[in-house]
Every structure is written in C-alpha cells, then in structure tokens.
Amino acid sequence: MKIGDVSFWYGDIGLPYRRRALDGDATADVAIIGAGYTGLWAAWYLKAANPALDVLVIEKDFAGFGASGRNGGWLTGGFAWNHRRYLEGSSEHQVRAMVEAMGGTVDEVIRVAETQGIDADIQRTDELMVATKPAQLARMRAEVAHRRHWGEEERVYEIGADEVARRVRIPGALGAMVVANVARIQPAKLVRGLAAAVERAGVRIVEGTTVTGYDKGLVTTDRGQVRAPVILRCTEGFTAGLPGRKREWLPLNSAQIATEPLPPEVWEKIGWQGHEILGDFANAYCYCQRTREGRITVGARGVPYRFGSNLDVDGAPDAETVRRLVAILHRHFPAARGARIDHAWCGVLGVPRDWCATVGLDPATGLGWAGGYVGVGVSTSNLAGRTLADLVLGRNTDLVHLPWVNRRVKEWEAEPFRWLGVTGMYALLNAADRREDRPGAGPSRLAGLGNWLTGRS
Ligand SMILES: Cc1cc2nc3c(=O)[nH]c(=O)nc-3n(C[C@H](O)[C@H](O)[C@H](O)COP(=O)(O)OP(=O)(O)OC[C@H]3O[C@@H](n4cnc5c(N)ncnc54)[C@H](O)[C@@H]3O)c2cc1C
C-alpha cells in the first residue's frame, strides 16, 4: 500500500512536472496566492472577463498540490452554511438565491471542462447518503426537509430501503437521501486541466514559490517580491501557515483509501451501477466514490487536527486512521473484504469559526480571500472564483450580493483551547455513533454537544 505521496489521484496520473519558479521581483494587476481550484477559478473568470488583465498565480508546491488534488471527487453544488447565521445579515430570498447559485456550479464546472477539453473522469450521477441506523434515518429526514425548504425541492428527496438496495447493496441500509444533478470527478485531473486552461488563457503560474507575507500592494515570497494592486488569498486549509493567520481557519484533516480495481463478480454483489457518490449519515460520516476503473475510495476524518494548526506535508495518514477507513469499507461493502488497499492519503481543509464558507474583497486595500469551505469546496470554489472576479472588476452582479460575501468571522481560540475543542468534538461524535449503533437507539445528544463545543451548529 502506498501511503501519502500527495494522493492516489496523482498515483493515477503521475506527479506533475514543476512550472518555473518566480525569478526575482515582478508586477501584476492581480496576484493570486495558491493554485488550487479557488485561485485557478478566480484567474479563469478574471481573464475571461478582461483578457488584458495581467494575472499572476503564485504556488508553493505545484498547481493542485493541496485539497484540490486530494479530495473525494464529489462535485455536488452543496456548500457549508447555516441558515440562522445567514439570516442575521440577509433575507430568505437571498439565502435561496445562494442555494440556487451553488446548485448551478455543477453545470458550470462541467461546461468549462467540456469546452476546455479537460478529461476529469466526470460522470453525472446522484449523491446517495445512506442511513443504516434509526438515528441516522431521523437525521436524514431532517436534512431532506431542511434542504427542500431552502429551495432544493426539485433535486433532494428520500428513498426507502428497497430502492437503496436496487442501487447499491449496503448492509442494514434503511433509506437514503438522494441529491440529483451532481457529478463524480477525478479531482487531480480537474485541477491540472484547469491550470493548463488558465495558462492557455494567458495567466502566469509560478510554482515552487512560497509566499512568506503579504500586505496592501505587495506579496513577499522566497523568490522575490510581487507588486500588485489586488492580491487574492486562495490558500484554504493552508491559510494557518501564512504569517498572522494561524487562528483564522482551522486546518482540519480528512483521509482516504483506494482499493485495487475490483473484479466484475465483486461489482455484481455490490451493485452501484449508477456510480453514485456515496456517503452515510453517521455523525462522523464517510464519503465514497466508484472510480473510473472500478476502485472504491473511502474517506473520513481520521486524526482531525494537529496541535497548533500544524499542517501536513505529503498527505501521509497514520496507521489507526487507515485501519478505521478499512473498517468502514468492510462494513459498507462486505463483498470487497478481500480487496487489496492500494493507497492511503490525507489532506487539509479550512474551517472558519462559524463553519460557514466566505469570499470577499476589501476595496480599500485590494486584499481578497475565499475559502473556509469545510470539506465541500469542489463546487464552492467555482462560485468563489466567479464572485472574486466580479468583486475585483467592480461589477454589480447578483453574485456580489449573496449572503457569504464579505462576512467577517471571529478567530479560533488560542491553544490549547482549539485542540481541546476539535478533539473533544470528534470524540463526542464518535461516542454518539457508538451509542446510536445500539439496537433501537435514537439520535444521541452527545453529537449535539460535540457540535456545540466548536460552534458547528
Ligand atoms: C481529503 C479531502 C477530501 C475532500 N473531499 C471533497 C469532496 O469530495 N467534495 C468537495 O466538495 N470538497 C472536498 N474537499 C474539500 C475541497 O477539496 C477543498 O475545499 C478545495 O479543494 C479547496 O480548494 P482551494 O483552491 O481553496 O485550496 P487548495 O486546493 O488546498 O489549494 C491551496 C493552494 O495554496 C498553496 N499554498 C499554501 N500556502 C502557500 C504559500 N504560503 N505560498 C504559496 N502557495 C501556498 C497550496 O500548496 C495549495 O496548492 C476535500 C478536502 C480534503 C482535504
């Protein structure tokens, strides 16, 4: 089994060549820090709107090194938000507009991929979130009702145990939430293809160039300085590594495994012919995909957080995390018990103190940002890129009035409180799952307590 080495997705396509680094001091109209989906989408839409704009993307490792090249490949149009927090500053109409705009990102990402010839193993399908315990069923029904209330009644609905079994055979499945019009992707192929498309559009990307600080008009790197009136910070889960940003977004880990390609007789037992992106309603939930070549990937939290917001480097999860992921694989797909695990890896995602994604630009300083997507950034980053472009260009579009724009959120607590909060939350979520596993158990209060501890709900 390969451990780390960025991710299985690069095992699939090979680690990329490095573009050249910044070669001394430079200038640009817009400097973008970080070449993941967010930075690249922002560059794409800026250039599409104004081809004359000089856009420079500065990347510490290589384009797609971060979560964008490591994620679960769920392109869902879902996003991290909380209606109570949004309604403090926005109307119900604006909140519904936001849900609709996010839903539209699935088609938009696929549209650009098609027009740019990006082959990212994209398969349009449904999201299937399965409940295997009565407590999970109750949570699932509440989620379906919530999402339908906020404008997703056309694409979110519940199915019963028989219909789940017709699609995929998961032991003990009692029902599932279906989200239509989503897609499965190979994440590294998407981000690498996007980087190439952005370059073809005339954007400069420099790699192997670490930003060591930035302020109004100036980005400092280990390879020289960049002067630019607009600077966009697109570093998501890595933001804590920038000076003065340690407590802004908490870097949360998520880990995955990939099996070997499974033979047809195993697939016959599992079903899953629709290639749905598949998860469960456990408190410490999992997310899975059936890959292009018939592997199963399983993702879940593992060690949630490193003390002091320390960041992972090459994506190597610990042995206990791998053991837990394999246990989930065997529980949900017993027919795959004999399958070899080919790869295990992990990455970081950014979590704001209120667990809601944000995008914004301060016109006084020209400093902008986007992120804090809390693990659902594949589609959120696309809307972020479009919104950043509109904000930079001063366009008065519908996007710049959505509730997540220019939201300011308080910082996380100093250590050891950050570590205690997050570690305590996940301990409580895992304990809640153990309680809910008992026959006839309803939703455990421990989960609510865990979420309250960190302000997640
Ligand atoms: C394991 C895992 C599974 C996930 N699964 C899903 C999923 O299935 N669906 C979904 O919607 N979301 C998922 N997410 C979340 C999603 O992948 C991210 O939200 C999204 O990719 C963030 O994109 P980004 O461009 O903002 O950040 P990143 O892709 O992390 O890019 C940030 C970039 O900034 C660079 N950088 C950092 N510091 C510096 C510096 N000082 N100087 C220069 N460059 C710097 C990094 O090297 C990196 O390339 C997952 C995340 C993880 C970690």
GROMACS .gro file of N, CA, C and O and ligand atoms in nm, residues 32-40 58-76 78 187 191 209-213 234-239 241-243 252-256 287 300-301 311 345-350 370-381, ligand 1:
model
  341
   32ILE      N    1  -0.243   3.619  -0.724
   32ILE     CA    2  -0.325   3.518  -0.656
   32ILE      C    3  -0.232   3.424  -0.582
   32ILE      O    4  -0.140   3.367  -0.641
   33ILE      N    5  -0.256   3.405  -0.451
   33ILE     CA    6  -0.173   3.315  -0.371
   33ILE      C    7  -0.243   3.180  -0.363
   33ILE      O    8  -0.351   3.168  -0.307
   34GLY      N    9  -0.182   3.076  -0.421
   34GLY     CA   10  -0.239   2.941  -0.414
   34GLY      C   11  -0.301   2.899  -0.546
   34GLY      O   12  -0.390   2.965  -0.598
   35ALA      N   13  -0.251   2.786  -0.601
   35ALA     CA   14  -0.304   2.735  -0.729
   35ALA      C   15  -0.384   2.607  -0.707
   35ALA      O   16  -0.353   2.501  -0.759
   36GLY      N   17  -0.489   2.619  -0.624
   36GLY     CA   18  -0.590   2.514  -0.616
   36GLY      C   19  -0.709   2.559  -0.699
   36GLY      O   20  -0.699   2.654  -0.778
   37TYR      N   21  -0.823   2.492  -0.679
   37TYR     CA   22  -0.941   2.532  -0.757
   37TYR      C   23  -0.974   2.681  -0.739
   37TYR      O   24  -1.006   2.751  -0.835
   38THR      N   25  -0.967   2.730  -0.614
   38THR     CA   26  -1.012   2.869  -0.589
   38THR      C   27  -0.928   2.969  -0.667
   38THR      O   28  -0.982   3.054  -0.740
   39GLY      N   29  -0.796   2.958  -0.652
   39GLY     CA   30  -0.707   3.053  -0.720
   39GLY      C   31  -0.721   3.042  -0.871
   39GLY      O   32  -0.724   3.143  -0.943
   40LEU      N   33  -0.732   2.918  -0.919
   40LEU     CA   34  -0.738   2.898  -1.064
   40LEU      C   35  -0.873   2.942  -1.122
   40LEU      O   36  -0.878   3.003  -1.229
   58ILE      N   37   0.068   3.244  -0.770
   58ILE     CA   38   0.191   3.206  -0.701
   58ILE      C   39   0.163   3.082  -0.616
   58ILE      O   40   0.078   3.084  -0.527
   59GLU      N   41   0.237   2.973  -0.643
   59GLU     CA   42   0.209   2.845  -0.579
   59GLU      C   43   0.336   2.790  -0.511
   59GLU      O   44   0.441   2.783  -0.573
   60LYS      N   45   0.317   2.749  -0.386
   60LYS     CA   46   0.429   2.699  -0.304
   60LYS      C   47   0.486   2.568  -0.359
   60LYS      O   48   0.606   2.549  -0.363
   61ASP      N   49   0.400   2.475  -0.399
   61ASP     CA   50   0.446   2.344  -0.448
   61ASP      C   51   0.416   2.334  -0.598
   61ASP      O   52   0.489   2.386  -0.678
   62PHE      N   53   0.309   2.264  -0.632
   62PHE     CA   54   0.266   2.263  -0.772
   62PHE      C   55   0.115   2.282  -0.776
   62PHE      O   56   0.046   2.256  -0.676
   63ALA      N   57   0.064   2.328  -0.889
   63ALA     CA   58  -0.080   2.353  -0.901
   63ALA      C   59  -0.155   2.224  -0.872
   63ALA      O   60  -0.129   2.121  -0.935
   64GLY      N   61  -0.244   2.227  -0.772
   64GLY     CA   62  -0.319   2.107  -0.736
   64GLY      C   63  -0.254   2.025  -0.627
   64GLY      O   64  -0.295   1.912  -0.602
   65PHE      N   65  -0.154   2.082  -0.560
   65PHE     CA   66  -0.085   2.010  -0.451
   65PHE      C   67  -0.175   1.994  -0.328
   65PHE      O   68  -0.165   1.897  -0.254
   66GLY      N   69  -0.266   2.088  -0.308
   66GLY     CA   70  -0.347   2.091  -0.186
   66GLY      C   71  -0.472   2.003  -0.200
   66GLY      O   72  -0.474   1.902  -0.272
   67ALA      N   73  -0.576   2.043  -0.127
   67ALA     CA   74  -0.700   1.965  -0.123
   67ALA      C   75  -0.758   1.944  -0.264
   67ALA      O   76  -0.821   1.841  -0.290
   68SER      N   77  -0.732   2.038  -0.354
   68SER     CA   78  -0.789   2.025  -0.489
   68SER      C   79  -0.736   1.902  -0.563
   68SER      O   80  -0.802   1.852  -0.654
   69GLY      N   81  -0.618   1.855  -0.525
   69GLY     CA   82  -0.565   1.734  -0.588
   69GLY      C   83  -0.577   1.612  -0.499
   69GLY      O   84  -0.515   1.508  -0.528
   70ARG      N   85  -0.653   1.621  -0.390
   70ARG     CA   86  -0.657   1.510  -0.295
   70ARG      C   87  -0.799   1.470  -0.255
   70ARG      O   88  -0.817   1.375  -0.179
   71ASN      N   89  -0.901   1.546  -0.298
   71ASN     CA   90  -1.034   1.530  -0.237
   71ASN      C   91  -1.108   1.405  -0.284
   71ASN      O   92  -1.057   1.324  -0.360
   72GLY      N   93  -1.234   1.394  -0.238
   72GLY     CA   94  -1.313   1.275  -0.266
   72GLY      C   95  -1.380   1.275  -0.403
   72GLY      O   96  -1.446   1.177  -0.440
   73GLY      N   97  -1.366   1.386  -0.478
   73GLY     CA   98  -1.423   1.390  -0.612
   73GLY      C   99  -1.574   1.403  -0.615
   73GLY      O  100  -1.639   1.361  -0.710
   74TRP      N  101  -1.628   1.465  -0.512
   74TRP     CA  102  -1.772   1.491  -0.508
   74TRP      C  103  -1.796   1.633  -0.559
   74TRP      O  104  -1.760   1.731  -0.492
   75LEU      N  105  -1.857   1.646  -0.674
   75LEU     CA  106  -1.896   1.777  -0.726
   75LEU      C  107  -2.047   1.787  -0.705
   75LEU      O  108  -2.124   1.728  -0.781
   76THR      N  109  -2.089   1.858  -0.600
   76THR     CA  110  -2.228   1.842  -0.554
   76THR      C  111  -2.316   1.967  -0.561
   76THR      O  112  -2.437   1.957  -0.550
   78GLY      N  113  -2.335   2.150  -0.322
   78GLY     CA  114  -2.364   2.176  -0.180
   78GLY      C  115  -2.256   2.268  -0.124
   78GLY      O  116  -2.151   2.285  -0.184
  187PRO      N  117  -1.033   1.438  -0.903
  187PRO     CA  118  -1.000   1.576  -0.866
  187PRO      C  119  -0.869   1.630  -0.923
  187PRO      O  120  -0.862   1.745  -0.965
  191VAL      N  121  -0.801   1.970  -1.155
  191VAL     CA  122  -0.720   2.087  -1.119
  191VAL      C  123  -0.603   2.104  -1.215
  191VAL      O  124  -0.567   2.216  -1.253
  209THR      N  125   0.725   2.840  -0.524
  209THR     CA  126   0.745   2.978  -0.477
  209THR      C  127   0.656   3.001  -0.356
  209THR      O  128   0.533   3.005  -0.370
  210THR      N  129   0.717   3.013  -0.239
  210THR     CA  130   0.638   3.023  -0.116
  210THR      C  131   0.613   3.169  -0.079
  210THR      O  132   0.707   3.248  -0.067
  211VAL      N  133   0.488   3.202  -0.061
  211VAL     CA  134   0.453   3.337  -0.013
  211VAL      C  135   0.484   3.341   0.137
  211VAL      O  136   0.436   3.258   0.214
  212THR      N  137   0.565   3.439   0.177
  212THR     CA  138   0.604   3.449   0.318
  212THR      C  139   0.530   3.563   0.388
  212THR      O  140   0.537   3.575   0.510
  213GLY      N  141   0.461   3.645   0.313
  213GLY     CA  142   0.381   3.752   0.373
  213GLY      C  143   0.315   3.833   0.263
  213GLY      O  144   0.356   3.827   0.146
  234CYS      N  145  -0.586   3.254  -0.168
  234CYS     CA  146  -0.666   3.135  -0.203
  234CYS      C  147  -0.595   3.010  -0.152
  234CYS      O  148  -0.564   2.918  -0.227
  235THR      N  149  -0.568   3.009  -0.022
  235THR     CA  150  -0.487   2.902   0.038
  235THR      C  151  -0.567   2.808   0.128
  235THR      O  152  -0.510   2.717   0.188
  236GLU      N  153  -0.698   2.830   0.141
  236GLU     CA  154  -0.790   2.743   0.217
  236GLU      C  155  -0.729   2.677   0.340
  236GLU      O  156  -0.691   2.746   0.433
  237GLY      N  157  -0.715   2.544   0.338
  237GLY     CA  158  -0.668   2.472   0.457
  237GLY      C  159  -0.525   2.507   0.498
  237GLY      O  160  -0.484   2.474   0.609
  238PHE      N  161  -0.449   2.571   0.409
  238PHE     CA  162  -0.310   2.608   0.439
  238PHE      C  163  -0.298   2.750   0.495
  238PHE      O  164  -0.188   2.797   0.521
  239THR      N  165  -0.411   2.818   0.509
  239THR     CA  166  -0.408   2.959   0.546
  239THR      C  167  -0.335   2.981   0.679
  239THR      O  168  -0.266   3.082   0.697
  241GLY      N  169  -0.076   2.865   0.774
  241GLY     CA  170   0.069   2.870   0.752
  241GLY      C  171   0.118   3.009   0.713
  241GLY      O  172   0.239   3.033   0.706
  242LEU      N  173   0.026   3.101   0.685
  242LEU     CA  174   0.067   3.238   0.648
  242LEU      C  175   0.082   3.322   0.775
  242LEU      O  176   0.007   3.302   0.872
  243PRO      N  177   0.179   3.414   0.776
  243PRO     CA  178   0.202   3.494   0.896
  243PRO      C  179   0.075   3.566   0.942
  243PRO      O  180   0.002   3.623   0.861
  252LEU      N  181  -0.837   2.131   0.912
  252LEU     CA  182  -0.894   2.002   0.953
  252LEU      C  183  -0.849   1.895   0.853
  252LEU      O  184  -0.848   1.919   0.732
  253ASN      N  185  -0.811   1.778   0.907
  253ASN     CA  186  -0.764   1.671   0.818
  253ASN      C  187  -0.880   1.584   0.772
  253ASN      O  188  -0.972   1.559   0.847
  254SER      N  189  -0.867   1.535   0.651
  254SER     CA  190  -0.955   1.429   0.606
  254SER      C  191  -0.867   1.329   0.533
  254SER      O  192  -0.771   1.366   0.467
  255ALA      N  193  -0.900   1.198   0.548
  255ALA     CA  194  -0.813   1.095   0.491
  255ALA      C  195  -0.895   0.999   0.405
  255ALA      O  196  -1.017   0.986   0.423
  256GLN      N  197  -0.827   0.934   0.312
  256GLN     CA  198  -0.897   0.839   0.223
  256GLN      C  199  -0.810   0.717   0.195
  256GLN      O  200  -0.688   0.722   0.208
  287TYR      N  201  -1.737   0.933   0.306
  287TYR     CA  202  -1.771   0.967   0.167
  287TYR      C  203  -1.694   0.873   0.075
  287TYR      O  204  -1.577   0.846   0.098
  300ALA      N  205  -1.288   0.964   0.534
  300ALA     CA  206  -1.347   1.002   0.663
  300ALA      C  207  -1.245   1.086   0.739
  300ALA      O  208  -1.137   1.114   0.687
  301ARG      N  209  -1.276   1.119   0.864
  301ARG     CA  210  -1.198   1.221   0.933
  301ARG      C  211  -1.060   1.177   0.982
  301ARG      O  212  -0.966   1.251   0.973
  311LEU      N  213   0.050   2.183   0.983
  311LEU     CA  214  -0.001   2.134   0.855
  311LEU      C  215   0.069   2.007   0.811
  311LEU      O  216   0.189   1.991   0.835
  345TRP      N  217  -0.412   0.827   0.183
  345TRP     CA  218  -0.358   0.963   0.182
  345TRP      C  219  -0.451   1.055   0.260
  345TRP      O  220  -0.561   1.017   0.299
  346CYS      N  221  -0.407   1.177   0.283
  346CYS     CA  222  -0.492   1.274   0.355
  346CYS      C  223  -0.461   1.416   0.306
  346CYS      O  224  -0.367   1.438   0.229
  347GLY      N  225  -0.541   1.510   0.353
  347GLY     CA  226  -0.522   1.650   0.315
  347GLY      C  227  -0.590   1.740   0.415
  347GLY      O  228  -0.658   1.692   0.506
  348VAL      N  229  -0.570   1.871   0.398
  348VAL     CA  230  -0.635   1.965   0.491
  348VAL      C  231  -0.738   2.050   0.420
  348VAL      O  232  -0.723   2.088   0.305
  349LEU      N  233  -0.844   2.080   0.497
  349LEU     CA  234  -0.948   2.170   0.451
  349LEU      C  235  -0.962   2.281   0.555
  349LEU      O  236  -0.921   2.264   0.670
  350GLY      N  237  -1.018   2.395   0.516
  350GLY     CA  238  -1.023   2.510   0.606
  350GLY      C  239  -1.159   2.524   0.672
  350GLY      O  240  -1.262   2.517   0.605
  370ALA      N  241  -1.096   3.381  -0.031
  370ALA     CA  242  -1.210   3.288  -0.041
  370ALA      C  243  -1.168   3.157   0.020
  370ALA      O  244  -1.052   3.118   0.012
  371GLY      N  245  -1.262   3.089   0.084
  371GLY     CA  246  -1.231   2.958   0.141
  371GLY      C  247  -1.314   2.931   0.265
  371GLY      O  248  -1.423   2.987   0.282
  372GLY      N  249  -1.260   2.845   0.351
  372GLY     CA  250  -1.337   2.802   0.467
  372GLY      C  251  -1.455   2.718   0.422
  372GLY      O  252  -1.566   2.731   0.473
  373TYR      N  253  -1.431   2.631   0.325
  373TYR     CA  254  -1.541   2.557   0.263
  373TYR      C  255  -1.582   2.434   0.345
  373TYR      O  256  -1.678   2.364   0.307
  374VAL      N  257  -1.506   2.402   0.450
  374VAL     CA  258  -1.543   2.293   0.542
  374VAL      C  259  -1.568   2.160   0.468
  374VAL      O  260  -1.666   2.092   0.492
  375GLY      N  261  -1.480   2.129   0.374
  375GLY     CA  262  -1.487   1.997   0.312
  375GLY      C  263  -1.582   1.983   0.195
  375GLY      O  264  -1.597   1.874   0.142
  376VAL      N  265  -1.645   2.093   0.155
  376VAL     CA  266  -1.728   2.085   0.034
  376VAL      C  267  -1.689   2.196  -0.063
  376VAL      O  268  -1.772   2.274  -0.109
  377GLY      N  269  -1.560   2.197  -0.096
  377GLY     CA  270  -1.510   2.308  -0.177
  377GLY      C  271  -1.500   2.282  -0.325
  377GLY      O  272  -1.467   2.373  -0.402
  378VAL      N  273  -1.529   2.160  -0.371
  378VAL     CA  274  -1.509   2.134  -0.514
  378VAL      C  275  -1.599   2.224  -0.598
  378VAL      O  276  -1.556   2.286  -0.695
  379SER      N  277  -1.725   2.236  -0.556
  379SER     CA  278  -1.813   2.327  -0.630
  379SER      C  279  -1.810   2.468  -0.572
  379SER      O  280  -1.816   2.565  -0.646
  380THR      N  281  -1.797   2.478  -0.440
  380THR     CA  282  -1.798   2.612  -0.377
  380THR      C  283  -1.686   2.699  -0.435
  380THR      O  284  -1.703   2.819  -0.456
  381SER      N  285  -1.570   2.638  -0.463
  381SER     CA  286  -1.457   2.715  -0.515
  381SER      C  287  -1.489   2.777  -0.651
  381SER      O  288  -1.436   2.883  -0.684
  458LIG     C1  289  -0.923   1.464   0.184
  458LIG     C2  290  -1.019   1.568   0.138
  458LIG     C3  291  -1.139   1.528   0.076
  458LIG     C4  292  -1.227   1.624   0.028
  458LIG     N1  293  -1.337   1.584  -0.043
  458LIG     C5  294  -1.417   1.676  -0.101
  458LIG     C6  295  -1.521   1.637  -0.188
  458LIG     O1  296  -1.536   1.520  -0.222
  458LIG     N2  297  -1.603   1.734  -0.237
  458LIG     C7  298  -1.586   1.865  -0.206
  458LIG     O2  299  -1.667   1.948  -0.249
  458LIG     N3  300  -1.482   1.907  -0.129
  458LIG     C8  301  -1.396   1.815  -0.079
  458LIG     N4  302  -1.289   1.855  -0.006
  458LIG     C9  303  -1.263   2.000   0.008
  458LIG    C10  304  -1.206   2.058  -0.122
  458LIG     O3  305  -1.112   1.970  -0.178
  458LIG    C11  306  -1.139   2.192  -0.090
  458LIG     O4  307  -1.231   2.274  -0.024
  458LIG    C12  308  -1.093   2.265  -0.216
  458LIG     O5  309  -1.013   2.182  -0.295
  458LIG    C13  310  -1.015   2.389  -0.175
  458LIG     O6  311  -0.955   2.443  -0.289
  458LIG     P1  312  -0.858   2.566  -0.268
  458LIG     O7  313  -0.805   2.602  -0.400
  458LIG     O8  314  -0.929   2.673  -0.194
  458LIG     O9  315  -0.745   2.511  -0.172
  458LIG     P2  316  -0.626   2.407  -0.203
  458LIG    O10  317  -0.662   2.313  -0.310
  458LIG    O11  318  -0.585   2.349  -0.073
  458LIG    O12  319  -0.513   2.497  -0.263
  458LIG    C14  320  -0.439   2.587  -0.184
  458LIG    C15  321  -0.304   2.602  -0.251
  458LIG    O13  322  -0.230   2.704  -0.185
  458LIG    C16  323  -0.095   2.666  -0.184
  458LIG     N5  324  -0.027   2.739  -0.078
  458LIG    C17  325  -0.044   2.723   0.056
  458LIG     N6  326   0.037   2.808   0.123
  458LIG    C18  327   0.103   2.879   0.029
  458LIG    C19  328   0.204   2.982   0.037
  458LIG     N7  329   0.249   3.026   0.153
  458LIG     N8  330   0.252   3.032  -0.079
  458LIG    C20  331   0.206   2.988  -0.200
  458LIG     N9  332   0.113   2.891  -0.211
  458LIG    C21  333   0.062   2.837  -0.099
  458LIG    C22  334  -0.100   2.515  -0.159
  458LIG    O14  335   0.019   2.449  -0.195
  458LIG    C23  336  -0.220   2.474  -0.242
  458LIG    O15  337  -0.184   2.431  -0.372
  458LIG    C24  338  -1.199   1.763   0.047
  458LIG    C25  339  -1.081   1.803   0.109
  458LIG    C26  340  -0.991   1.707   0.155
  458LIG    C27  341  -0.863   1.752   0.220
   0.00000   0.00000   0.00000
